[in-house]
Short mmCIF file of C-alpha atoms in Angstrom, two decimals:
data_model
loop_
_atom_site.label_atom_id
_atom_site.label_comp_id
_atom_site.label_asym_id
_atom_site.label_seq_id
_atom_site.Cartn_x
_atom_site.Cartn_y
_atom_site.Cartn_z
CA MET A 1 -5.25 -13.45 12.61
CA THR A 2 -8.14 -11.17 11.85
CA GLY A 3 -8.86 -9.85 8.41
CA GLY A 4 -6.75 -6.84 7.56
CA ALA A 5 -6.16 -4.64 4.58
CA ALA A 6 -3.55 -3.10 2.34
CA ARG A 7 -0.82 -1.01 3.90
CA GLN A 8 0.84 1.80 2.02
CA ARG A 9 4.57 1.63 2.57
CA GLY A 10 5.15 5.10 1.19
CA ARG A 11 6.27 7.35 4.02
CA GLY A 12 7.79 10.70 4.82
CA SER A 13 11.25 9.30 4.11
CA ALA A 14 12.34 12.35 2.14
CA ARG A 15 12.67 14.12 5.48
CA ALA A 16 14.79 11.30 6.83
CA LEU A 17 17.00 11.23 3.77
CA LEU A 18 17.59 14.96 3.94
CA ALA A 19 18.20 14.86 7.67
CA ALA A 20 20.82 12.14 7.28
CA GLY A 21 23.71 14.41 6.39
CA ALA A 22 22.03 17.02 4.12
CA PHE A 23 24.28 16.25 1.15
CA LEU A 24 21.96 14.39 -1.23
CA ALA A 25 20.88 17.40 -3.28
CA ALA A 26 24.44 18.51 -3.89
CA SER A 27 25.40 14.99 -4.90
CA LEU A 28 22.61 14.72 -7.46
CA ALA A 29 23.42 18.19 -8.80
CA PHE A 30 26.93 17.05 -9.56
CA GLY A 31 25.56 13.91 -11.24
CA ALA A 32 27.44 11.44 -9.03
CA SER A 33 26.89 7.78 -9.80
CA ALA A 34 24.78 5.87 -7.25
CA GLY A 35 27.44 3.21 -6.98
CA ALA A 36 30.58 5.27 -7.36
CA GLY A 37 31.50 5.44 -3.69
CA PRO A 38 33.69 8.11 -2.04
CA THR A 39 36.41 9.36 -4.37
CA VAL A 40 39.26 11.87 -4.31
CA TRP A 41 37.27 13.93 -6.83
CA THR A 42 34.38 14.28 -4.39
CA ARG A 43 36.74 15.50 -1.68
CA ALA A 44 38.45 17.85 -4.13
CA ARG A 45 35.27 19.68 -5.06
CA GLU A 46 33.77 19.54 -1.54
CA PRO A 47 36.75 19.68 0.83
CA GLY A 48 34.58 20.09 3.93
CA VAL A 49 32.85 16.75 3.43
CA SER A 50 34.13 13.96 5.67
CA VAL A 51 34.48 10.31 4.71
CA GLN A 52 31.52 9.49 6.97
CA ASP A 53 29.39 12.14 5.24
CA GLU A 54 30.27 10.60 1.88
CA GLN A 55 29.30 7.14 3.14
CA VAL A 56 25.94 8.47 4.28
CA ARG A 57 25.40 10.18 0.95
CA GLU A 58 26.17 6.98 -0.95
CA ALA A 59 23.73 5.08 1.30
CA GLN A 60 21.06 7.67 0.57
CA LYS A 61 21.55 7.34 -3.16
CA ALA A 62 21.56 3.55 -2.99
CA LEU A 63 18.25 3.53 -1.12
CA LEU A 64 16.66 6.02 -3.50
CA ARG A 65 17.81 4.05 -6.52
CA TYR A 66 16.56 0.82 -4.99
CA ARG A 67 13.13 2.28 -4.25
CA ARG A 68 12.86 3.95 -7.63
CA MET A 69 13.51 0.69 -9.44
CA ARG A 70 11.57 -1.63 -7.17
CA TYR A 71 8.57 0.44 -6.12
CA ALA A 72 7.99 3.23 -8.60
CA ASN A 73 8.41 0.93 -11.57
CA GLY A 74 6.97 -2.18 -9.93
CA ARG A 75 9.92 -4.29 -11.06
CA ASP A 76 12.39 -6.57 -9.34
CA THR A 77 15.67 -4.85 -8.73
CA PRO A 78 18.78 -5.87 -10.67
CA ALA A 79 21.54 -7.65 -8.78
CA LEU A 80 23.73 -4.54 -8.97
CA VAL A 81 21.21 -2.45 -7.06
CA GLU A 82 20.80 -5.21 -4.47
CA LEU A 83 24.57 -5.12 -3.98
CA LEU A 84 24.48 -1.34 -3.59
CA LEU A 85 21.85 -1.69 -0.89
CA ARG A 86 23.96 -4.33 0.87
CA ASP A 87 27.03 -2.12 0.73
CA ALA A 88 25.02 0.83 2.07
CA ARG A 89 23.76 -1.31 4.94
CA ASN A 90 27.28 -2.42 5.81
CA GLU A 91 28.65 1.12 5.70
CA LEU A 92 25.91 2.49 7.95
CA SER A 93 26.15 -0.40 10.38
CA HIS A 94 29.71 0.68 11.19
CA ILE A 95 28.67 4.30 11.67
CA VAL A 96 25.64 3.43 13.82
CA GLY A 97 27.62 0.85 15.77
CA ALA A 98 30.32 3.40 16.54
CA GLY A 99 27.73 5.70 18.11
CA THR A 100 28.55 8.60 15.79
CA ALA A 101 25.31 8.56 13.78
CA ASP A 102 22.79 11.35 14.15
CA PHE A 103 19.02 10.74 14.24
CA GLY A 104 18.62 11.01 10.48
CA VAL A 105 21.36 8.49 9.78
CA ARG A 106 19.85 6.03 12.25
CA LEU A 107 16.45 6.38 10.60
CA LEU A 108 18.06 5.89 7.19
CA TYR A 109 19.78 2.76 8.50
CA ALA A 110 16.47 1.36 9.78
CA GLN A 111 14.87 1.95 6.38
CA ILE A 112 17.73 0.17 4.62
CA LEU A 113 17.41 -2.76 7.04
CA ASP A 114 13.69 -2.89 6.27
CA GLU A 115 14.28 -2.94 2.52
CA SER A 116 16.88 -5.66 3.10
CA GLN A 117 14.19 -7.85 4.74
CA MET A 118 15.96 -7.50 8.11
CA ARG A 119 12.82 -6.32 9.83
CA ASP A 120 13.50 -7.43 13.39
CA GLU A 121 16.77 -5.50 13.28
CA ALA A 122 14.99 -2.47 11.78
CA THR A 123 12.41 -2.58 14.58
CA GLU A 124 15.12 -2.55 17.25
CA VAL A 125 16.93 0.37 15.61
CA LEU A 126 13.69 2.39 15.47
CA LYS A 127 12.78 1.61 19.08
CA LYS A 128 16.19 2.77 20.29
CA LEU A 129 15.94 5.86 18.10
CA LEU A 130 12.55 6.79 19.53
CA ALA A 131 13.76 6.19 23.08
CA ASP A 132 16.38 8.92 22.48
CA ARG A 133 13.60 11.44 21.72
CA PRO A 134 14.53 12.73 18.24
CA PRO A 135 13.00 15.99 16.91
CA ALA A 136 9.38 15.85 15.79
CA PRO A 137 9.92 15.36 12.00
CA ILE A 138 12.26 12.41 12.54
CA ARG A 139 10.05 11.03 15.28
CA ALA A 140 6.98 11.13 13.04
CA ASP A 141 8.80 9.23 10.28
CA ALA A 142 10.23 6.70 12.72
CA LEU A 143 6.79 6.03 14.22
CA ALA A 144 5.27 5.60 10.74
CA ASP A 145 8.03 3.16 9.75
CA LEU A 146 7.67 1.27 13.03
CA ALA A 147 3.90 0.98 12.49
CA VAL A 148 4.46 -0.65 9.09
CA LEU A 149 6.90 -3.13 10.64
CA HIS A 150 4.30 -3.97 13.29
CA ALA A 151 1.71 -4.44 10.55
CA ARG A 152 3.91 -6.94 8.74
CA ALA A 153 4.38 -8.87 11.97
CA GLY A 154 0.66 -8.82 12.80
CA ARG A 155 1.13 -6.72 15.97
CA ARG A 156 -2.09 -4.78 15.49
CA GLU A 157 -2.34 -2.94 18.81
CA GLU A 158 1.28 -1.77 18.57
CA GLU A 159 0.67 -0.74 14.97
CA ILE A 160 -2.34 1.38 15.90
CA HIS A 161 -0.46 2.93 18.83
CA ALA A 162 2.44 3.92 16.57
CA TYR A 163 0.15 5.50 13.97
CA THR A 164 -1.71 7.41 16.68
CA ALA A 165 1.54 8.73 18.15
CA ALA A 166 2.73 9.80 14.69
CA LEU A 167 -0.54 11.62 14.03
CA GLU A 168 -0.06 13.67 17.20
CA ILE A 169 3.03 15.35 15.70
CA GLU A 170 2.65 15.02 11.90
CA PRO A 171 1.52 18.41 10.45
CA HIS A 172 1.46 17.71 6.71
CA GLY A 173 -1.90 16.87 5.15
CA SER A 174 -0.77 14.20 2.71
CA SER A 175 1.30 12.42 5.35
CA ARG A 176 -1.56 12.60 7.84
CA SER A 177 -3.87 11.13 5.22
CA ARG A 178 -1.56 8.15 4.72
CA LEU A 179 -1.27 7.60 8.48
CA LEU A 180 -5.04 7.84 8.96
CA ALA A 181 -5.72 5.41 6.11
CA ASN A 182 -3.21 2.87 7.39
CA ARG A 183 -4.60 3.17 10.91
CA ALA A 184 -8.11 2.62 9.53
CA GLU A 185 -6.90 -0.57 7.90
CA ALA A 186 -5.37 -1.71 11.19
CA LEU A 187 -8.66 -0.97 12.96
CA MET A 188 -10.49 -3.06 10.36
CA ALA A 189 -7.99 -5.83 11.01
CA MET A 190 -8.95 -5.64 14.69
CA GLY A 191 -12.62 -5.99 13.72
CA ASP A 192 -13.67 -2.39 14.45
CA VAL A 193 -15.30 -1.66 11.10
CA THR A 194 -17.15 1.44 12.32
CA ALA A 195 -13.90 3.09 13.40
CA ALA A 196 -12.30 1.96 10.13
CA VAL A 197 -15.00 3.68 8.03
CA GLU A 198 -14.58 6.86 10.07
CA GLY A 199 -10.82 6.64 9.69
CA TYR A 200 -10.94 6.27 5.93
CA ARG A 201 -13.22 9.27 5.63
CA ALA A 202 -10.91 11.31 7.85
CA ALA A 203 -8.01 10.26 5.63
CA LEU A 204 -9.77 11.62 2.54
CA ALA A 205 -10.57 14.98 4.14
CA PRO A 206 -7.11 16.64 3.93
CA LEU A 207 -6.36 15.58 0.35
CA THR A 208 -6.33 18.18 -2.40
CA LYS A 209 -7.83 17.44 -5.81
CA LEU A 210 -4.39 16.66 -7.18
CA GLU A 211 -3.54 14.40 -4.21
CA MET A 212 -6.73 12.46 -4.80
CA PHE A 213 -5.22 11.24 -8.07
CA VAL A 214 -2.03 10.24 -6.26
CA SER A 215 -3.35 8.44 -3.18
CA GLY A 216 -7.09 9.01 -2.90
CA SER A 217 -8.06 5.99 -4.99
CA THR A 218 -6.47 3.46 -2.63
CA THR A 219 -8.09 5.10 0.39
CA LEU A 220 -11.47 5.05 -1.36
CA PHE A 221 -11.01 1.37 -2.22
CA GLY A 222 -10.23 0.60 1.42
CA LEU A 223 -13.32 2.54 2.42
CA GLY A 224 -15.31 0.42 -0.01
CA VAL A 225 -14.12 -2.81 1.63
CA ALA A 226 -14.90 -1.42 5.10
CA LEU A 227 -18.40 -0.35 4.02
CA ASP A 228 -18.99 -3.76 2.45
CA ARG A 229 -17.91 -5.50 5.65
CA SER A 230 -20.13 -3.18 7.67
CA GLY A 231 -23.09 -4.69 5.83
CA ASN A 232 -23.48 -2.12 3.06
CA PRO A 233 -22.10 -3.61 -0.17
CA GLU A 234 -23.95 -1.05 -2.30
CA ALA A 235 -22.10 1.83 -0.61
CA GLY A 236 -18.91 -0.22 -0.83
CA MET A 237 -19.21 -0.55 -4.59
CA GLU A 238 -19.99 3.16 -4.94
CA ALA A 239 -16.71 3.89 -3.15
CA VAL A 240 -14.87 1.53 -5.51
CA LYS A 241 -16.48 3.25 -8.52
CA LEU A 242 -15.30 6.61 -7.21
CA ALA A 243 -11.81 5.19 -6.61
CA ARG A 244 -11.69 4.07 -10.24
CA SER A 245 -12.65 7.52 -11.44
CA TYR A 246 -9.20 8.55 -10.17
CA GLU A 247 -7.33 5.33 -11.01
CA PRO A 248 -9.25 3.07 -13.44
CA THR A 249 -6.81 0.13 -13.29
CA ASP A 250 -6.42 -0.12 -9.47
CA ALA A 251 -2.70 0.48 -10.07
CA GLY A 252 -2.11 1.84 -6.58
CA LEU A 253 -3.13 -1.41 -4.92
CA ARG A 254 -1.00 -3.40 -7.34
CA ARG A 255 2.23 -1.51 -6.77
CA SER A 256 4.95 -3.33 -4.90
CA SER A 257 5.02 -0.46 -2.40
CA TRP A 258 1.75 -1.88 -1.05
CA PHE A 259 1.15 -5.08 0.83
CA PHE A 260 -1.88 -6.81 2.29
CA SER A 261 -1.94 -7.85 5.92
CA PRO A 262 -2.83 -10.70 6.09
CA PRO A 263 -1.96 -11.57 2.47
CA HIS A 264 -5.23 -13.39 1.75
CA ASP A 265 -7.14 -10.16 2.33
CA SER A 266 -6.16 -9.11 -1.19
CA HIS A 267 -8.80 -11.50 -2.51
CA TRP A 268 -11.57 -9.50 -0.85
CA TYR A 269 -10.39 -6.33 -2.58
CA TRP A 270 -10.24 -8.00 -5.97
CA ALA A 271 -13.62 -9.69 -5.40
CA LEU A 272 -15.32 -6.42 -4.54
CA GLY A 273 -13.59 -4.76 -7.48
CA ALA A 274 -14.77 -7.49 -9.85
CA TRP A 275 -18.32 -7.29 -8.52
CA THR A 276 -18.26 -3.52 -9.11
CA CYS A 277 -17.04 -4.18 -12.65
CA ALA A 278 -19.97 -6.58 -13.21
CA ARG A 279 -22.38 -3.89 -12.04
CA THR A 280 -20.96 -1.18 -14.29
CA ALA A 281 -19.92 -2.97 -17.51
CA SER A 282 -22.15 -2.27 -20.50
CA LEU A 283 -21.38 -5.47 -22.44
CA TRP A 284 -22.71 -8.78 -21.16
CA ALA A 285 -19.50 -10.63 -22.05
CA LEU A 286 -17.48 -8.34 -19.75
CA ARG A 287 -20.13 -8.44 -17.04
CA ALA A 288 -20.16 -12.23 -17.12
CA GLU A 289 -16.36 -12.34 -16.87
CA CYS A 290 -16.40 -9.94 -13.90
CA TYR A 291 -19.02 -12.02 -12.08
CA GLU A 292 -16.85 -15.12 -12.50
CA ARG A 293 -13.78 -13.25 -11.25
CA ALA A 294 -15.63 -12.06 -8.16
CA ILE A 295 -16.81 -15.59 -7.36
CA ALA A 296 -13.31 -16.98 -7.89
CA GLU A 297 -11.74 -14.35 -5.63
CA TRP A 298 -14.16 -15.04 -2.79
CA ASP A 299 -13.38 -18.73 -3.22
CA ARG A 300 -9.68 -17.91 -2.92
CA TYR A 301 -10.36 -15.81 0.16
CA MET A 302 -12.20 -18.63 1.89
CA ALA A 303 -9.55 -21.17 0.91
CA ALA A 304 -6.70 -19.02 2.26
CA ALA A 305 -8.35 -17.62 5.40
CA PRO A 306 -7.37 -19.32 8.66
CA PRO A 307 -10.01 -20.85 10.96
CA GLY A 308 -11.66 -18.16 13.01
CA ASP A 309 -11.29 -15.44 10.40
CA PRO A 310 -14.15 -13.04 11.25
CA TRP A 311 -15.03 -12.38 7.61
CA LEU A 312 -15.39 -15.99 6.48
CA PRO A 313 -19.17 -16.16 6.98
CA LEU A 314 -19.66 -12.87 5.16
CA ALA A 315 -17.40 -14.00 2.30
CA ASN A 316 -19.67 -17.01 1.82
CA VAL A 317 -22.73 -14.74 1.85
CA ARG A 318 -21.13 -12.40 -0.69
CA LYS A 319 -20.19 -15.26 -3.02
CA ALA A 320 -23.74 -16.64 -2.91
CA GLY A 321 -25.14 -13.17 -3.56
CA VAL A 322 -22.94 -12.69 -6.62
CA GLU A 323 -23.93 -16.12 -7.96
CA ARG A 324 -27.63 -15.27 -7.63
CA GLU A 325 -27.11 -11.89 -9.25
CA ARG A 326 -25.11 -13.46 -12.10
CA ASP A 327 -27.81 -16.04 -12.76
CA ARG A 328 -30.55 -13.41 -12.65
CA MET A 329 -28.68 -11.10 -15.01
CA ARG A 330 -27.91 -13.97 -17.37
CA LYS A 331 -31.60 -14.85 -17.60
CA GLU A 332 -32.45 -11.21 -18.22
CA TYR A 333 -29.80 -10.99 -20.94
CA GLU A 334 -31.12 -14.16 -22.63
CA ARG A 335 -34.70 -12.88 -22.40
CA GLN A 336 -33.69 -9.62 -24.07
CA ARG A 337 -31.85 -11.45 -26.83
CA LYS A 338 -34.89 -13.61 -27.56
CA ALA A 339 -37.13 -10.56 -27.57
CA GLU A 340 -34.79 -8.74 -29.94
CA ALA A 341 -34.59 -11.81 -32.20
CA GLY A 342 -38.39 -12.07 -32.29
CA ALA A 343 -38.74 -8.38 -33.14
CA HIS A 344 -36.24 -8.80 -35.95
CA HIS A 345 -38.19 -11.67 -37.46
CA GLU A 346 -41.38 -9.69 -37.41
CA ASP A 347 -39.68 -6.79 -39.20
CA VAL A 348 -38.44 -9.19 -41.90
CA ARG A 349 -41.95 -10.53 -42.49
#
């Protein structure tokens, strides 16, 4: 498998959740519990709501609660929320199986299957949904979700095709940016670094200043890796520096809503980030630590990469370059310390 990159799993799912019944807002306004299930009180205050509509609403709330706890907070989900997700999956499976589910419900079901680690089943649901030609907003979300599933399975060409099809109908700037960035990462995984660099830059173009703080940093970091792999590590580190001006701790890449495909590619990101830290730190102790981290991460990359990985030779070159730079900077630091010590002694005399 060729070297890939991080994929952002955030998607336009709000559209899907709203399309799947259109009752979520009313439910939240009434303060219903995510695990309460359909009750006589719900039917009393909303007599026009069917049992199936209530089941869809409960599935929506279960998925939102699951994502809020697992992704937004970066924590494992409690067993209760896992059970809610399982119950939501079971409820929707009956509705979808009966053939009474609309496009939004089917998309919601696919997303719940995905979160339940039932990704082959989610892929089949999305393919059947797309074959039935849903309206453009649902189609765009389904294609984006399908692309992520292809990414996880290493089906690069299918992933790129799905992102391209989604981009043809997705009108919103922030969603287009996410699709463009993910497609750039897939292109880098295919070895087309030039197209990847262009794709990352196109992904940055539609973002507002506020959106740059939300998602721009991860796109800039990906651009940095692509530039580095194109043979321009200096430009790569400048992109990482700019990314950290929006998100100093690289939190976006560390969220559980992101994944690396293949997994060992994460080490390249952390290596380039550590090298950038070594270049920018003002204290030698921190610079030395960052150099060691960069070397260790490239070691981990080379240990985890399969035979034939296209970036293995470059990883070895980068590691050697960091080692030389570390040694040169250490000598310079020691020379400066000796010079400062000598100047101090002269002042004392």
